[in-house]
mmCIF file of C-alpha atoms and ligand atoms in Angstrom:
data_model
loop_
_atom_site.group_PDB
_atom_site.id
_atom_site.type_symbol
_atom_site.label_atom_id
_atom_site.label_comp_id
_atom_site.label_asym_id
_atom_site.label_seq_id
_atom_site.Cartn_x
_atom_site.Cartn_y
_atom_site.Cartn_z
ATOM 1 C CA UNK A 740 17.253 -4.281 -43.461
ATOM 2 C CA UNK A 741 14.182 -2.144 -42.791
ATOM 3 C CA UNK A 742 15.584 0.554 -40.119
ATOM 4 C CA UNK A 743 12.435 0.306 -37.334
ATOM 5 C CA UNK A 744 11.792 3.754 -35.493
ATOM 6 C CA UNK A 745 12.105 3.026 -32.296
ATOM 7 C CA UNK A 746 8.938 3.973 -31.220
ATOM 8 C CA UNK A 747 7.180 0.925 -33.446
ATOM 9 C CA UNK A 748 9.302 -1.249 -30.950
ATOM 10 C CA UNK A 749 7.433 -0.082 -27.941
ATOM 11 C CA UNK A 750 4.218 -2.410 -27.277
ATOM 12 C CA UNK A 751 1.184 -0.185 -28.605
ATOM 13 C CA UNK A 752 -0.338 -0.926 -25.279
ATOM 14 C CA UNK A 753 1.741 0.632 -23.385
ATOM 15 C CA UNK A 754 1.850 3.615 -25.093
ATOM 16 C CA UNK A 755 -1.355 4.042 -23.625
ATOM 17 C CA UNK A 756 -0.276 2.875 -20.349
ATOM 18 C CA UNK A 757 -1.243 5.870 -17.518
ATOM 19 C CA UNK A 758 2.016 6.349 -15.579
ATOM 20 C CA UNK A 759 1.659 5.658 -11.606
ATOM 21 C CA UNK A 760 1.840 8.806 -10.002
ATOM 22 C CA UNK A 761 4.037 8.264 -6.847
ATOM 23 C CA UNK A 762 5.089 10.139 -4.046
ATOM 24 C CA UNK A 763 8.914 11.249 -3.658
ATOM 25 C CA UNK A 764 11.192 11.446 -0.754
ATOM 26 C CA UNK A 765 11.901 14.302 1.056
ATOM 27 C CA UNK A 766 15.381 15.323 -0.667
ATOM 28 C CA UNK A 767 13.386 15.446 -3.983
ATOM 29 C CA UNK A 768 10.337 17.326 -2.585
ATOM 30 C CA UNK A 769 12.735 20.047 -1.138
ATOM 31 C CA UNK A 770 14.532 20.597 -4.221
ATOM 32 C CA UNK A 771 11.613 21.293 -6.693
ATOM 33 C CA UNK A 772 10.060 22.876 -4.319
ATOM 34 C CA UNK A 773 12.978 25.477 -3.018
ATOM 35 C CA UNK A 774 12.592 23.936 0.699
ATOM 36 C CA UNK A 775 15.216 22.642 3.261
ATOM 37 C CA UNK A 776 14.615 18.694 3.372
ATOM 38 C CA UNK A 777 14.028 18.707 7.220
ATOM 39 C CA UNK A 778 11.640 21.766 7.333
ATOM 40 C CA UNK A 779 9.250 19.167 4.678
ATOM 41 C CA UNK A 780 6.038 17.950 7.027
ATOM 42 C CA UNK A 781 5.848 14.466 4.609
ATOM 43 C CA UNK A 782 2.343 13.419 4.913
ATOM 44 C CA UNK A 783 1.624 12.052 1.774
ATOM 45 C CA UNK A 784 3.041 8.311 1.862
ATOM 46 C CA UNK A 785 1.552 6.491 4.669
ATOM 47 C CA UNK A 786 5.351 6.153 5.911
ATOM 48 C CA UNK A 787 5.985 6.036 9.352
ATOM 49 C CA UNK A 788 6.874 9.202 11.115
ATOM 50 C CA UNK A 789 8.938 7.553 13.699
ATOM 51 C CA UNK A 790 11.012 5.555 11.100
ATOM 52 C CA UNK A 791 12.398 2.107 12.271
ATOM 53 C CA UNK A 792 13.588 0.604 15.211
ATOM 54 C CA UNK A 793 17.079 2.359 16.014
ATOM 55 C CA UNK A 794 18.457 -1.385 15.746
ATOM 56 C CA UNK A 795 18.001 -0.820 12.215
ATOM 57 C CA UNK A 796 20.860 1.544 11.488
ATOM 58 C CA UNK A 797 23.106 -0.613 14.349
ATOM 59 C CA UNK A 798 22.633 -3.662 12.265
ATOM 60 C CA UNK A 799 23.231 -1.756 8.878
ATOM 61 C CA UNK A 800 26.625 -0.287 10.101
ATOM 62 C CA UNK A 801 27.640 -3.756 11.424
ATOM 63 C CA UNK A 802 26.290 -5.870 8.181
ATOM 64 C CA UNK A 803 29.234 -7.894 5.905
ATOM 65 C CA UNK A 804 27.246 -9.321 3.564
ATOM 66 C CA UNK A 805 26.831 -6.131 1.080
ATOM 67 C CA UNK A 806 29.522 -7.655 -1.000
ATOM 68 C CA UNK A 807 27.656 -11.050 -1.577
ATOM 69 C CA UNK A 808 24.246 -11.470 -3.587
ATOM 70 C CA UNK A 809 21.573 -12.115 -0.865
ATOM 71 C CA UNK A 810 19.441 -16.002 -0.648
ATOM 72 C CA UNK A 811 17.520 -16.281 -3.515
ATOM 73 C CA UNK A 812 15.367 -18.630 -1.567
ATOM 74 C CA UNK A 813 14.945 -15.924 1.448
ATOM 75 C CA UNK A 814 15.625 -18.797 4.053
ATOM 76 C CA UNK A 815 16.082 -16.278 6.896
ATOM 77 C CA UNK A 816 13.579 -13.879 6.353
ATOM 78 C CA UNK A 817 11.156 -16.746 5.843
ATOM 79 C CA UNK A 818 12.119 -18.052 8.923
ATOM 80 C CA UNK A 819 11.898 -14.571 10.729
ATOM 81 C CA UNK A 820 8.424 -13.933 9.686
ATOM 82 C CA UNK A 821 7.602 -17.251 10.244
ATOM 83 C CA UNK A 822 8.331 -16.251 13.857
ATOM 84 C CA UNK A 823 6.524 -13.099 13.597
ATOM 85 C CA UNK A 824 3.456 -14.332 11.867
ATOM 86 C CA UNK A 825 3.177 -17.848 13.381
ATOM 87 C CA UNK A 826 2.773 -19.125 9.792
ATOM 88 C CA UNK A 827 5.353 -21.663 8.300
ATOM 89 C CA UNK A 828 8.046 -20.573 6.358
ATOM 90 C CA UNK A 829 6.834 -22.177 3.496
ATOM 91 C CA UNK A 830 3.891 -20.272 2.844
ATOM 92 C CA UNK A 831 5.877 -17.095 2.975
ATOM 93 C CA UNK A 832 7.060 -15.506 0.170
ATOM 94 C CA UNK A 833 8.971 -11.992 0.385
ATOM 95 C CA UNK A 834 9.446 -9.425 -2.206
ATOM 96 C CA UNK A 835 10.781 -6.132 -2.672
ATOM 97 C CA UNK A 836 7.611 -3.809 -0.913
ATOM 98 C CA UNK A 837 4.449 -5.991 -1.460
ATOM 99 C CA UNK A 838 4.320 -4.009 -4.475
ATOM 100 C CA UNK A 839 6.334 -6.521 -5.994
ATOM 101 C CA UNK A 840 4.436 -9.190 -5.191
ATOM 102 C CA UNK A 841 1.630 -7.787 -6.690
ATOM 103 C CA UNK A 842 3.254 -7.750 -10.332
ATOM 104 C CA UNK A 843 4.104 -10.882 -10.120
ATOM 105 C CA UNK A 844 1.133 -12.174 -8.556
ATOM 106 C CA UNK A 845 -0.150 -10.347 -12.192
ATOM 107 C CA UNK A 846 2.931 -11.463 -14.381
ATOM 108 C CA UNK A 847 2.146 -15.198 -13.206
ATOM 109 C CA UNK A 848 -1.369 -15.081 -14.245
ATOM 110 C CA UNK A 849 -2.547 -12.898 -16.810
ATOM 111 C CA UNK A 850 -2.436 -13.075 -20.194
ATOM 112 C CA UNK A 851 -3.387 -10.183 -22.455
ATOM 113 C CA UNK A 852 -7.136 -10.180 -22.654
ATOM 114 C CA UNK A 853 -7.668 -11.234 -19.016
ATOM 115 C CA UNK A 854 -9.315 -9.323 -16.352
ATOM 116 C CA UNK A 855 -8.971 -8.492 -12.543
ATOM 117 C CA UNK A 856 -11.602 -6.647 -10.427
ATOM 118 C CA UNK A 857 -10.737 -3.439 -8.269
ATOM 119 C CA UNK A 858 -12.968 -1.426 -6.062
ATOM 120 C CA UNK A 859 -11.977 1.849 -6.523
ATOM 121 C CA UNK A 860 -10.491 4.468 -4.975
ATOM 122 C CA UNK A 861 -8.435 1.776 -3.920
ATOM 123 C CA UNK A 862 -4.498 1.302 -4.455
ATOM 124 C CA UNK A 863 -3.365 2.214 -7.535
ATOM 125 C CA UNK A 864 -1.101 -0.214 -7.952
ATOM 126 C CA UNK A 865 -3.800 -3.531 -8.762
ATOM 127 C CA UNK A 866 -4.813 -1.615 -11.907
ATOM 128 C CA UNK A 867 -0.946 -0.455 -12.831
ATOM 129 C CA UNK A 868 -0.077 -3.758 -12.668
ATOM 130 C CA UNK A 869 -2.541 -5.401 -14.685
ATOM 131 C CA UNK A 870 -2.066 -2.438 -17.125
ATOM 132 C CA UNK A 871 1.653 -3.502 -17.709
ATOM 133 C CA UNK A 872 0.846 -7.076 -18.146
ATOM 134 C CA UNK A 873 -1.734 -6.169 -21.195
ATOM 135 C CA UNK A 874 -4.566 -7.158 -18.363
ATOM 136 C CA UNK A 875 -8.148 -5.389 -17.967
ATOM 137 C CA UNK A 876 -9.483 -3.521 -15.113
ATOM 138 C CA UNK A 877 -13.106 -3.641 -14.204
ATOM 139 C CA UNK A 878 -13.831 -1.332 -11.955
ATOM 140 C CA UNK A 879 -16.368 -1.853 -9.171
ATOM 141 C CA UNK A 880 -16.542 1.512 -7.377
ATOM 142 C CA UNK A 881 -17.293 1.250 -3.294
ATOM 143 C CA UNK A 882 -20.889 2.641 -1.967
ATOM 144 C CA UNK A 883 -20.939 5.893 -0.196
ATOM 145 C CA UNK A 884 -19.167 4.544 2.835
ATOM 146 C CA UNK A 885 -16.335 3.634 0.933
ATOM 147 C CA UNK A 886 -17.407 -0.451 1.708
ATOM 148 C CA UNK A 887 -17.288 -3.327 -1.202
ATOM 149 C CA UNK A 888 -20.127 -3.816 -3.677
ATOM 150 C CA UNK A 889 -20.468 -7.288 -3.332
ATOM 151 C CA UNK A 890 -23.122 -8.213 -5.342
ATOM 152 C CA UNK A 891 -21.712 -5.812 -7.837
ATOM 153 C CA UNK A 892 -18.783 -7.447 -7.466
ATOM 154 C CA UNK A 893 -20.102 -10.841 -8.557
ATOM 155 C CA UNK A 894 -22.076 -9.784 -11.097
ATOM 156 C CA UNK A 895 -19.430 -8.520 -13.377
ATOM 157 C CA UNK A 896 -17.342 -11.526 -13.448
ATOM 158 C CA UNK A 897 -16.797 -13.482 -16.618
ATOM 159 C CA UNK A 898 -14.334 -16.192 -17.498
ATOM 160 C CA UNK A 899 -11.774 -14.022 -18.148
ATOM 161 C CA UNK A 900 -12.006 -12.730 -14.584
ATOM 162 C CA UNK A 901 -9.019 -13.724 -12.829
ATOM 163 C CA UNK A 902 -8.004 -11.664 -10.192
ATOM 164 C CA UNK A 903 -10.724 -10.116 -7.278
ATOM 165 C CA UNK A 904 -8.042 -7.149 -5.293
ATOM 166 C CA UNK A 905 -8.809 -6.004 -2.397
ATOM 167 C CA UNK A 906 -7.342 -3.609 0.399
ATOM 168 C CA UNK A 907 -8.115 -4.206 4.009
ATOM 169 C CA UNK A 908 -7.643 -1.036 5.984
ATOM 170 C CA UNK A 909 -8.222 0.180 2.328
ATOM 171 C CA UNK A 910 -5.868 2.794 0.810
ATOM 172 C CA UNK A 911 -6.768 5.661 0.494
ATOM 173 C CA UNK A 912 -10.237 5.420 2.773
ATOM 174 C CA UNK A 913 -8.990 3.490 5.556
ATOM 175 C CA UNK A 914 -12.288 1.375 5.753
ATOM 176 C CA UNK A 915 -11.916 -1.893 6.801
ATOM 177 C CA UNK A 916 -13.638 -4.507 4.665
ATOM 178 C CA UNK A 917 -15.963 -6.931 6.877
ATOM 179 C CA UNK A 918 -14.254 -9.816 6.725
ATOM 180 C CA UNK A 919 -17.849 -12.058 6.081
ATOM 181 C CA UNK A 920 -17.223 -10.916 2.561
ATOM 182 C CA UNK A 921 -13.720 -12.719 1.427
ATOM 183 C CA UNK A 922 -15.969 -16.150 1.786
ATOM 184 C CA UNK A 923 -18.137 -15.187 -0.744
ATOM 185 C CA UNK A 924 -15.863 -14.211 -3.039
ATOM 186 C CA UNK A 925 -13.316 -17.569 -2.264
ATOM 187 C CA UNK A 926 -16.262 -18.989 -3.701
ATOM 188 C CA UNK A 927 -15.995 -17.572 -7.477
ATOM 189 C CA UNK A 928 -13.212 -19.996 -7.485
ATOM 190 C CA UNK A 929 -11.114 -16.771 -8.576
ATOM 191 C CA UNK A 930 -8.052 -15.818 -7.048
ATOM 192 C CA UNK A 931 -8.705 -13.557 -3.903
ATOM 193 C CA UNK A 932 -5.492 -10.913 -3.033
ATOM 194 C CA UNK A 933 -6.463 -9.739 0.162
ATOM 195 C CA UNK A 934 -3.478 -6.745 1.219
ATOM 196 C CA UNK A 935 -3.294 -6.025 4.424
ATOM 197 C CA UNK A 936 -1.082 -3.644 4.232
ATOM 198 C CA UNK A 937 -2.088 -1.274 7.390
ATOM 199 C CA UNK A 938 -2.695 -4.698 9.190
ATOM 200 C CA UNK A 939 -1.054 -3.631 12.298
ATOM 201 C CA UNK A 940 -3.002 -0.562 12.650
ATOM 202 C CA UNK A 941 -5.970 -2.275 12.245
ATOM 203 C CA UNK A 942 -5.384 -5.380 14.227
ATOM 204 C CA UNK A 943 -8.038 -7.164 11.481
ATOM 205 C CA UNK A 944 -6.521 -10.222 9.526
ATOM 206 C CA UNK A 945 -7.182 -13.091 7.423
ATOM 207 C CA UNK A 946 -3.707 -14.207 7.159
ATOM 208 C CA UNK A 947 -5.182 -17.678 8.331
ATOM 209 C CA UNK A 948 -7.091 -18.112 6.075
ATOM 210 C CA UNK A 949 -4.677 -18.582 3.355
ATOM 211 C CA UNK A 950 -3.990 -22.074 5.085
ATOM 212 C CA UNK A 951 -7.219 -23.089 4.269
ATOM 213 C CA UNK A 952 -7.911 -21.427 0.936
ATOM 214 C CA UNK A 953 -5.988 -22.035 -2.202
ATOM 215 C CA UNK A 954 -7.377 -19.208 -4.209
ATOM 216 C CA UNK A 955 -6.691 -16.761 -1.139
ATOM 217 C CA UNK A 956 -2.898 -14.914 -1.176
ATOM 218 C CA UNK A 957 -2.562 -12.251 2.147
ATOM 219 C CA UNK A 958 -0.158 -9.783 1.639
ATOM 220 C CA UNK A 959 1.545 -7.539 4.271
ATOM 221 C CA UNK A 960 4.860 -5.037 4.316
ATOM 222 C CA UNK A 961 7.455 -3.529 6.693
ATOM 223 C CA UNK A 962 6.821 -0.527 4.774
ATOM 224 C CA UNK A 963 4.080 1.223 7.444
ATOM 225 C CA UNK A 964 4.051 -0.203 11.045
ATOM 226 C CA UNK A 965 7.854 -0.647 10.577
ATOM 227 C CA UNK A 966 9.200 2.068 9.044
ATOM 228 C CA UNK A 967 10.940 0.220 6.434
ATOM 229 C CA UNK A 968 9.746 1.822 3.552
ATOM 230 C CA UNK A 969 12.704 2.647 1.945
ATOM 231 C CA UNK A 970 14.490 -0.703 2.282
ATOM 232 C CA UNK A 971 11.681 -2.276 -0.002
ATOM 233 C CA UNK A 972 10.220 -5.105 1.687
ATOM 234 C CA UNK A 973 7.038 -6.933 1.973
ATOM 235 C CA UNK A 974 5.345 -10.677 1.888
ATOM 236 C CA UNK A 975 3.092 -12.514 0.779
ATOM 237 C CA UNK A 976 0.930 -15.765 2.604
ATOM 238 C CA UNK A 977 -0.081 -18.937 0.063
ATOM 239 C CA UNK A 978 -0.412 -22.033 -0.926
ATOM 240 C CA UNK A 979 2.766 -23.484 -2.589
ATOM 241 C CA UNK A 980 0.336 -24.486 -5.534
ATOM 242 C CA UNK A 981 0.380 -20.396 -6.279
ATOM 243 C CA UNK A 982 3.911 -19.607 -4.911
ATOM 244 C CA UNK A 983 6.115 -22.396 -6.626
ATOM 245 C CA UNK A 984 5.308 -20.167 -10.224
ATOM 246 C CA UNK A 985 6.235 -16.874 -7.981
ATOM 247 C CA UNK A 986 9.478 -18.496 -6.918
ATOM 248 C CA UNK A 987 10.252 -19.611 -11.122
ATOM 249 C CA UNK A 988 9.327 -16.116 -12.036
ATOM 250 C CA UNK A 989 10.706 -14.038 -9.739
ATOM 251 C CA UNK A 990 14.246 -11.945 -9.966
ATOM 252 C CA UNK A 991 16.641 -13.655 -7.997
ATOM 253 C CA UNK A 992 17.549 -11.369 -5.574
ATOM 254 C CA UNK A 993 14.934 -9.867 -5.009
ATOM 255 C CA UNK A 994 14.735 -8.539 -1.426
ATOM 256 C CA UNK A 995 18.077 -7.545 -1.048
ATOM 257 C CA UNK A 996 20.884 -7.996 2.010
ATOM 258 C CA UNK A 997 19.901 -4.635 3.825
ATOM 259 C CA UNK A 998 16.231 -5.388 3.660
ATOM 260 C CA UNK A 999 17.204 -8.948 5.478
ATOM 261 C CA UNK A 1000 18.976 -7.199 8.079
ATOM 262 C CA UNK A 1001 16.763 -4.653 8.844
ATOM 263 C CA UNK A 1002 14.184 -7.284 9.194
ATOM 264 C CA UNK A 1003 16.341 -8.999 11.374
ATOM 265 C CA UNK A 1004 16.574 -5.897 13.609
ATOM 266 C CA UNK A 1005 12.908 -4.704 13.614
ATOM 267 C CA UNK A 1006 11.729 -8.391 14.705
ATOM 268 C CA UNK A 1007 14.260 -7.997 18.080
ATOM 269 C CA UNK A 1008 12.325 -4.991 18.864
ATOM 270 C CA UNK A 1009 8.533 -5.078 18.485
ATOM 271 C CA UNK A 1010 7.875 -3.625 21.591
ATOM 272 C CA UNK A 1011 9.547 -0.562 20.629
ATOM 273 C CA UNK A 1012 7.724 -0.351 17.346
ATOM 274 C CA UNK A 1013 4.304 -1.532 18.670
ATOM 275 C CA UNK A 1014 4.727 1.477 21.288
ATOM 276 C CA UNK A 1015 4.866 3.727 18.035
ATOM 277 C CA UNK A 1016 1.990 1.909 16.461
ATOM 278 C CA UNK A 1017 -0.166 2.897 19.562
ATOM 279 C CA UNK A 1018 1.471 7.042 19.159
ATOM 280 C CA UNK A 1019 -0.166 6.799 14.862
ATOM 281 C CA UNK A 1020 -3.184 5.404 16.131
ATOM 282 C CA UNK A 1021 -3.983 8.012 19.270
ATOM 283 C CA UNK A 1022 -3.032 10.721 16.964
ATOM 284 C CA UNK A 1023 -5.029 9.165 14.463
ATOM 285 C CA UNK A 1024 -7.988 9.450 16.472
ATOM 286 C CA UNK A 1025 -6.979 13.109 17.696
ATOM 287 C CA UNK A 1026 -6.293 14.651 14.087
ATOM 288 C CA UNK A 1027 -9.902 12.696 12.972
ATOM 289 C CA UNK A 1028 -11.415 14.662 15.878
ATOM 290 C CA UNK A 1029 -9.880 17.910 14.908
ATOM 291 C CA UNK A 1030 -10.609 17.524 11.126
ATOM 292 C CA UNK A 1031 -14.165 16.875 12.105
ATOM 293 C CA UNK A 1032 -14.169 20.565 13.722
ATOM 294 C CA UNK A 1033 -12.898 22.116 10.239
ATOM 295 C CA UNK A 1034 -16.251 23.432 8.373
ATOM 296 C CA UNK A 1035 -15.051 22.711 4.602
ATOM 297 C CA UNK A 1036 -14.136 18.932 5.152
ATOM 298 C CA UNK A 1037 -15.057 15.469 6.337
ATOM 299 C CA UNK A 1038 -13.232 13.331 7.399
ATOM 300 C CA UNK A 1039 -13.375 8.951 7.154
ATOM 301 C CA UNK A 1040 -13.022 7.088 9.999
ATOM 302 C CA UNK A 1041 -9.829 5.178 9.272
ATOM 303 C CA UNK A 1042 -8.236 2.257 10.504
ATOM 304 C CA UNK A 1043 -4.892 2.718 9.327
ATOM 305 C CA UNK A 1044 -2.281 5.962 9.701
ATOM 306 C CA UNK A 1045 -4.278 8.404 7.393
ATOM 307 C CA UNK A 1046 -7.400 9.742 7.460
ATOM 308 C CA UNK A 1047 -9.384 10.433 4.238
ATOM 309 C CA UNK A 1048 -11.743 13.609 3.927
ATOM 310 C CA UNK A 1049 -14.068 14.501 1.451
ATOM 311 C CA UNK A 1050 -14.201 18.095 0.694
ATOM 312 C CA UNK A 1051 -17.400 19.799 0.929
ATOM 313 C CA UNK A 1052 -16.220 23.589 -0.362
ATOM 314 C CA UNK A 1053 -13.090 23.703 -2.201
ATOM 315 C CA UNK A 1054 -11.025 21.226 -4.420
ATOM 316 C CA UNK A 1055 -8.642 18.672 -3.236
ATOM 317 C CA UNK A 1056 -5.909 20.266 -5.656
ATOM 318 C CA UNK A 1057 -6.087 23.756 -4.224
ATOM 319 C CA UNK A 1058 -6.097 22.358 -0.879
ATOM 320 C CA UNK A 1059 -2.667 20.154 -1.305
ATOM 321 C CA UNK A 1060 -1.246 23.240 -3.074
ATOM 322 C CA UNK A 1061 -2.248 25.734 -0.269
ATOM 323 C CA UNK A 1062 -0.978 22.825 2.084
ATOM 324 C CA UNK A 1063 2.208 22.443 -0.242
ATOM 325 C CA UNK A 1064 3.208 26.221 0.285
ATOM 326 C CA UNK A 1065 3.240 26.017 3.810
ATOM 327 C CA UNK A 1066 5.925 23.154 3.482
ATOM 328 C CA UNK A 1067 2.847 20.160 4.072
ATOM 329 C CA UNK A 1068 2.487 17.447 1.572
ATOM 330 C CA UNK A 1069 -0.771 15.286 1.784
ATOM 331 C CA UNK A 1070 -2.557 13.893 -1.436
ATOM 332 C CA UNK A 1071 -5.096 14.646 -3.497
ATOM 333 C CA UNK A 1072 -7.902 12.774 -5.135
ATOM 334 C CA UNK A 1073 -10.190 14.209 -7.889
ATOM 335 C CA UNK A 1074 -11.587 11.910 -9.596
ATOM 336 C CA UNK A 1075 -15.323 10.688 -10.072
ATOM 337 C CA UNK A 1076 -14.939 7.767 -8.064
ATOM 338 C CA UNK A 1077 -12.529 8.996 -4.918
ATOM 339 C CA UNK A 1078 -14.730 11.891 -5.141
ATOM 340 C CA UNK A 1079 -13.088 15.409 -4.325
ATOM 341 C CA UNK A 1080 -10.691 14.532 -1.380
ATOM 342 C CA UNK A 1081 -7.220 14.577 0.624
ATOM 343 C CA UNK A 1082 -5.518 12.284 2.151
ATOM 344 C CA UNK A 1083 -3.584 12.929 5.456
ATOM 345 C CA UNK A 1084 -1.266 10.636 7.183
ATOM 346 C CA UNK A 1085 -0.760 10.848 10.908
ATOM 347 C CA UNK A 1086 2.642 11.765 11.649
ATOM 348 C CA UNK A 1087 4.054 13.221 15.040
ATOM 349 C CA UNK A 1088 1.896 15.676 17.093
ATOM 350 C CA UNK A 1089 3.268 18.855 15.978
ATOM 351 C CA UNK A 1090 2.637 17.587 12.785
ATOM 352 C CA UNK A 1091 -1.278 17.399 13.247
ATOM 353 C CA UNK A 1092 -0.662 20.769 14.919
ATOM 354 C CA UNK A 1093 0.654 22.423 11.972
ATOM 355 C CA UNK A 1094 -1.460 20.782 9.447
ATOM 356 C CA UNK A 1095 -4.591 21.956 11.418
ATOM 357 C CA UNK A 1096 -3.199 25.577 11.807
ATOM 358 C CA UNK A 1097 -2.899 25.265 7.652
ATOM 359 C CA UNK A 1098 -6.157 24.026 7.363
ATOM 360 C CA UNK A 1099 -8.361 26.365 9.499
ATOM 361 C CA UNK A 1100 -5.937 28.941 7.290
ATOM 362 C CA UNK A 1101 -6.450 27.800 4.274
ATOM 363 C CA UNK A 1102 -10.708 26.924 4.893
ATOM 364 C CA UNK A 1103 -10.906 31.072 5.193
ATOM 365 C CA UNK A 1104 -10.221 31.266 1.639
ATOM 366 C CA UNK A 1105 -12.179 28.853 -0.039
HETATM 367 C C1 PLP B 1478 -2.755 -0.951 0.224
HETATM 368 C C2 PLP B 1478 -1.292 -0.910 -0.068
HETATM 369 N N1 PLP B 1478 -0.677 -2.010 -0.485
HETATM 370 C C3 PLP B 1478 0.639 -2.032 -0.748
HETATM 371 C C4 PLP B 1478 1.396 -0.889 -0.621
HETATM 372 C C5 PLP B 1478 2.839 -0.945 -1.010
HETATM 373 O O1 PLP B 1478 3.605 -1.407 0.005
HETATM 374 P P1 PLP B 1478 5.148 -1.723 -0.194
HETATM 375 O O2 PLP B 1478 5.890 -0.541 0.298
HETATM 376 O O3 PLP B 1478 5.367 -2.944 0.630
HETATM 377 O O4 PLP B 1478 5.385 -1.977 -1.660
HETATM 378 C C6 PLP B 1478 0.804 0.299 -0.183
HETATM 379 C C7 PLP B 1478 1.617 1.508 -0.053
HETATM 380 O O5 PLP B 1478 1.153 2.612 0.022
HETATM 381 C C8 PLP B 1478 -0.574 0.288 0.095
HETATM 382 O O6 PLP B 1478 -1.206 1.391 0.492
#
């Protein structure tokens, strides 16, 4: 037998695949960086600096089921967000983060050769995904205000277009999309992901949409408004026409017996978490104010719990490294189409305290 290196084994195109670039918890940021965990300001996920509802942990501690495989048919979390959502259970579909429903979303429909459309800087993840499944990207990059090119959008389509993404607050601008626009694209025909991840910042939705639309799939998470982000757990809204080839494809178990609880727990306690919804947002609103005041950056209006800010002296890198020092983590954007930028998310007051001591610091040397 020919003995293969095992290199020629590896599909050529993902060789040339670009790695995601992800952020990394705290535990991980303190030890390459020579910093105690707890003194780490983390404002570079989006996560939520209040974590989740203390029920969380109380239903965690009391759980069983960790010996047993969870439902591979995600009955009760179906049913949960069913009640949260006031969308039947059977246009639900959960996955582990909505990041996972976004590869298969990709895995169930394209072939190599195929194409989706992203409006860039958007989240990275729509053109990862396609990557990995041997799919195109055609990017249509947002106008100056960070909005959709719609009539961009529709010109580049082809019949290899398969896919229109779209982020609504968008990641990492945290412009909301007007909503008159998802018509016109439903009407390509093509299949419309609309992620509304940042939904309950924003209070903007189309979940109801996906009712009436077949080529329309909403996705949300627990990841942001409920601190969930490390328990890996998100859903999708559509049409059983689209979700019957998610369920074939899917692993098994994919949102797993922890994620189910915690679920559980953060649905018996929205008030609590809606109370820390309205904390992101009016500091939100105060850090967007105070970045506003800094004379080497400007800042996005944003509807979610960052706030994006081109820089007008300087370069995003230096800035997150000069921010890194101090024991801050934001992130950085330097390409053409984000443009030379950071992104901050809102944490706890003395967090936007300290990152604006940094900054008015750190704008004397640029
Ligand atoms: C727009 C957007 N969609 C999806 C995700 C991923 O969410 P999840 O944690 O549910 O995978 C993120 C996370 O940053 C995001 O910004």
């Amino acid at each position: 037998m020919p003995s293969k290196k095992i290199e020629d084994l590896i599909r050529p195109d993902v060789w040339d695949i670009k790695e995601y670039i992800p952020i990394e918890p705290p535990e991980v940021l303190g030890k390459a960086h020579g910093m105690a965990p707890e003194r780490i300001i983390k404002l570079d996920g989006n996560e939520n600096p209040y974590g989740p509802s203390p029920r969380v942990a109380e239903a965690l501690a009391r759980c069983q089921s960790f010996p047993f495989y969870p439902d591979p048919g995600q009955q009760e979390l179906r049913r949960l967000i069913q009640g949260y959502i006031g969308i039947d259970a059977r246009y639900i579909f959960g996955g582990s983060g909505s990041d996972e429903i976004i590869d298969l979303i990709l895995r169930a429909t394209i072939s190599p050769g195929d194409k989706i459309i992203d409006c860039p800087p958007t989240f990275g993840m729509y053109r990862f995904s396609t990557e990995v499944c041997g799919g195109g990207v055609v990017d249509v990059p947002r106008d100056d205000r960070y909005q959709i090119d719609l009539e961009r959008v529709l010109e580049v389509i082809d019949d290899r277009t398969k896919i229109i993404f779209l982020a609504s607050p968008n990641n990492p601008t945290g412009t909301l999309m007007p909503l008159e626009i998802v018509p016109e694209l439903l009407k390509t025909g093509l299949l419309v992901v609309l992620d509304e991840a940042y939904y309950e910042f924003s209070g903007k939705t189309m979940i109801h949409e996906a009712l009436q639309h077949e080529n329309l799939i909403v996705l949300r998470t627990f990841s942001k408004w409920a601190g969930l982000a490390g328990l890996r757990v998100g859903y999708g809204v559509m049409q059983e026409s689209i979700s019957r080839h998610l369920w074939k494809i899917k692993p098994p178990y994919n949102v797993n017996v922890a994620a189910l609880e915690a679920v559980q727990a953060t649905l018996s306690d929205i008030p609590y978490l809606r109370t820390n919804v309205e904390k992101i947002k009016a500091e939100r609103e105060r850090m967007y104010s105070a970045l506003e005041d800094l004379d080497f950056l400007k800042p996005f209006p944003s509807e979610a719990n960052f706030v994006f800010c081109l820089l007008t002296r300087g370069r995003g890198l230096a800035v997150r490294d000069a921010l890194r020092e101090k024991g801050i983590f934001v992130r950085y954007f330097e390409t053409p189409l984000t443009r030379n930028a950071i992104r901050i998310s809102v944490g706890r007051p003395e967090d936007t305290d300290a990152v604006m001591r940094a900054l008015q610091d750190i704008g004397k040397e640029l």
